[in-house]
Amino acid sequence: KLGLRGKKVAILSENSYYWIACYFSIITGKITAVPMDPKLPDDDIIDIMIRSGCNAIYYSEDFKDTVEKMKKTDGVVIEQYIKIEDFYSMVEEGHNEVKNGVESYLEDEVLPSDLAFLVYTSGTTGFPKGVMLTHYNVVNNGKCIGDRMDLSTADRMMIHVPMFHCFGMVLAMTAIMTHGGTALPLPYFSPKSSLACINSERITAFHGVPTMFIAMLQHPDFEKTDFSYMRTG
């Protein structure tokens, strides 16, 4: 509907349900997703937008100033700027157009070898580099992780690692979705928020890096957190 088939679309947002919905709307439409690190300085974000050749961007309200700066920068080829919070109204508008025959549409158009997304490396030794991953790369990796974790429809995965990165997007989000479980994204990591989510949402699985686990273990709320549903991560 947006005329973006075969092009690239960036996502500039913290973790959210909107992020997940936008991501899948992009990759199932034969479009390449370019997830952006929301913590990067504006100039670095704009540099990646230019080098990746993105044609559109989904962005959250928090990044409207970045987007305004982007619009005034030479070399940016963005055709459409779409607020991520408007996504569901767009879905409702387009629903009647795609509800008939959507399965055959996807099956005929999207191939396992198609480029699913460009993920940019950290850039610790130079400019971030775009890594090209196909649909097969992403789905196979996520499914294999989910298989080894023995995930199922009964699992509830807290995602507090960033979804612009493979850790959050593939090893967490894709792993739980290929196994029919529930994804619970947190906007960003905070030991207090993560412990509260585990407590209230009966989380069964989540990922993290050592510094995150240490921060949770050392937080005052750790002793008050119910981990009885937790089984893997």
XYZ file of C-alpha atoms in Angstrom:
233
model
C 0.000 0.000 0.000
C 2.858 2.388 0.738
C 4.687 1.556 -2.503
C 7.785 0.297 -0.698
C 8.098 -3.245 -2.078
C 11.735 -4.089 -2.716
C 12.947 -1.085 -0.703
C 14.362 -0.548 2.805
C 12.485 0.745 5.846
C 14.120 1.782 9.134
C 12.643 1.333 12.618
C 13.697 3.954 15.158
C 12.129 3.158 18.513
C 12.699 1.539 21.874
C 11.307 -2.000 22.363
C 7.507 -2.092 22.110
C 4.584 -4.026 20.689
C 4.511 -1.407 17.925
C 8.118 -2.337 17.100
C 7.174 -6.003 16.673
C 4.110 -5.212 14.557
C 6.026 -2.816 12.296
C 8.896 -5.265 11.879
C 6.640 -8.072 10.680
C 4.652 -5.740 8.433
C 7.927 -4.787 6.750
C 9.487 -8.201 6.221
C 6.260 -9.897 5.066
C 5.839 -7.233 2.390
C 9.080 -8.058 0.538
C 10.714 -5.049 2.148
C 14.023 -5.010 4.051
C 13.932 -3.847 7.675
C 16.741 -1.666 9.011
C 16.462 -1.613 12.842
C 18.188 1.411 14.348
C 19.953 1.682 17.698
C 17.867 4.359 19.467
C 20.766 5.252 21.755
C 23.024 6.394 18.913
C 23.646 10.127 18.489
C 21.500 11.790 15.821
C 24.423 12.195 13.425
C 25.228 8.470 13.578
C 21.583 7.539 12.987
C 21.407 9.847 9.972
C 24.713 8.482 8.646
C 23.322 4.932 8.727
C 20.115 6.098 7.049
C 22.166 7.541 4.201
C 24.558 4.607 3.824
C 21.785 2.007 3.959
C 19.706 3.888 1.411
C 16.515 3.645 3.479
C 13.393 4.804 1.652
C 11.094 5.157 4.682
C 11.206 5.148 8.473
C 8.901 4.099 11.284
C 9.726 6.258 14.304
C 8.292 6.779 17.756
C 7.245 10.105 19.232
C 10.445 10.214 21.315
C 12.516 10.627 18.146
C 10.551 13.348 16.368
C 13.442 15.823 16.803
C 15.868 13.350 15.213
C 13.475 12.922 12.301
C 13.120 16.674 11.832
C 16.913 16.937 11.647
C 16.941 14.025 9.183
C 14.507 15.819 6.875
C 16.926 18.748 6.571
C 20.020 16.628 5.828
C 21.420 16.267 2.321
C 21.768 12.671 1.129
C 18.764 11.297 3.017
C 16.414 9.652 0.487
C 13.420 9.076 2.762
C 10.116 9.089 0.889
C 7.863 8.472 3.893
C 8.079 9.262 7.594
C 5.570 7.167 9.576
C 4.926 7.540 13.298
C 5.029 4.109 14.862
C 2.084 5.007 17.099
C -0.075 5.401 13.949
C 0.654 1.849 12.814
C -2.539 0.192 14.037
C -4.795 2.765 12.373
C -2.927 2.103 9.126
C -3.468 -1.629 9.582
C -7.200 -1.108 10.056
C -7.394 0.998 6.905
C -5.607 -1.646 4.857
C -7.245 -4.695 6.446
C -10.039 -5.128 3.920
C -7.539 -4.913 1.070
C -5.426 -7.857 2.235
C -7.676 -10.108 4.306
C -8.566 -12.247 1.267
C -5.726 -14.380 -0.042
C -3.031 -13.039 2.262
C -1.459 -16.477 2.718
C -0.937 -17.001 -1.004
C 0.352 -13.428 -1.263
C 3.091 -14.135 1.255
C 3.887 -17.582 -0.101
C 4.257 -16.333 -3.674
C 6.219 -13.187 -2.918
C 8.614 -13.732 0.016
C 11.407 -16.274 -0.463
C 13.705 -17.765 2.211
C 16.684 -16.292 0.344
C 15.241 -12.738 0.321
C 16.984 -10.116 2.442
C 14.996 -9.716 5.677
C 17.006 -7.039 7.430
C 20.213 -5.070 7.685
C 21.560 -5.018 11.224
C 24.357 -2.570 11.941
C 27.340 -3.596 14.061
C 28.402 -1.611 17.101
C 31.083 0.386 15.329
C 33.601 0.137 18.178
C 36.541 0.110 15.733
C 35.029 2.211 12.953
C 31.720 3.085 11.344
C 28.958 0.492 11.951
C 28.719 -2.021 9.111
C 25.441 -3.379 7.743
C 25.123 -7.154 8.074
C 22.744 -8.720 5.541
C 20.482 -11.461 6.944
C 17.934 -13.422 4.937
C 14.553 -14.717 6.058
C 16.122 -18.172 6.347
C 18.937 -16.805 8.534
C 16.518 -15.162 10.946
C 13.782 -17.799 11.180
C 16.140 -20.769 11.297
C 18.299 -19.159 13.982
C 15.302 -18.187 16.116
C 13.641 -21.583 15.748
C 16.829 -23.478 16.636
C 17.292 -21.345 19.764
C 13.644 -21.954 20.693
C 14.063 -25.688 20.136
C 17.098 -25.830 22.434
C 15.236 -23.796 25.062
C 12.241 -26.109 24.668
C 9.918 -23.130 24.209
C 6.189 -23.712 23.745
C 2.839 -21.912 23.730
C 2.979 -21.960 27.544
C 6.078 -19.728 27.658
C 6.126 -15.996 28.343
C 9.326 -14.320 27.134
C 10.357 -11.002 28.662
C 12.393 -9.029 26.116
C 14.496 -6.379 27.799
C 17.516 -6.785 25.532
C 17.276 -4.351 22.587
C 15.275 -5.606 19.614
C 17.284 -3.587 17.099
C 20.032 -6.156 17.786
C 20.030 -9.859 16.891
C 19.908 -10.806 20.580
C 16.488 -9.236 21.087
C 15.056 -9.587 17.591
C 16.147 -13.127 16.698
C 17.170 -15.004 19.846
C 14.257 -13.625 21.879
C 11.426 -12.309 19.680
C 11.746 -14.751 16.775
C 12.451 -17.698 19.078
C 9.273 -17.173 21.093
C 7.112 -16.398 18.058
C 8.210 -19.485 16.094
C 7.040 -21.539 19.076
C 3.734 -19.754 19.616
C 4.582 -18.241 22.977
C 3.963 -14.749 24.353
C 6.420 -11.869 23.900
C 6.519 -9.139 26.567
C 8.854 -6.332 25.426
C 10.163 -3.708 27.855
C 11.227 -0.341 26.362
C 14.712 -0.604 27.846
C 16.557 -2.488 30.577
C 16.040 -1.457 34.166
C 16.546 -3.988 36.987
C 13.489 -2.647 38.815
C 11.239 -2.847 35.724
C 12.515 -6.287 34.767
C 11.960 -7.716 38.242
C 8.489 -6.165 38.347
C 7.650 -7.737 34.975
C 8.838 -11.173 36.141
C 6.670 -10.785 39.225
C 3.465 -9.560 37.592
C 3.563 -11.358 34.247
C 4.677 -14.826 35.398
C 7.667 -14.739 33.069
C 9.079 -18.167 32.172
C 12.080 -17.106 30.068
C 14.300 -14.108 29.370
C 17.744 -13.331 28.012
C 20.455 -10.987 29.234
C 24.157 -10.253 29.546
C 26.156 -10.629 32.803
C 25.911 -6.955 33.773
C 22.111 -7.147 33.533
C 21.898 -10.260 35.688
C 24.267 -8.745 38.267
C 22.171 -5.558 38.437
C 19.026 -7.629 39.010
C 20.679 -9.805 41.649
C 21.885 -6.732 43.527
C 18.609 -4.803 43.349
C 16.555 -4.527 46.594
C 13.480 -5.950 44.828
C 15.242 -9.217 43.965
C 14.312 -10.885 47.256
C 10.651 -9.910 46.783
C 10.413 -11.283 43.224
C 8.506 -14.498 42.516
C 10.678 -16.650 40.231
C 8.523 -19.762 40.579
C 7.437 -19.650 36.908
C 10.973 -19.036 35.593
C 12.561 -21.986 33.831
C 15.027 -20.894 31.113
C 16.835 -18.080 29.295
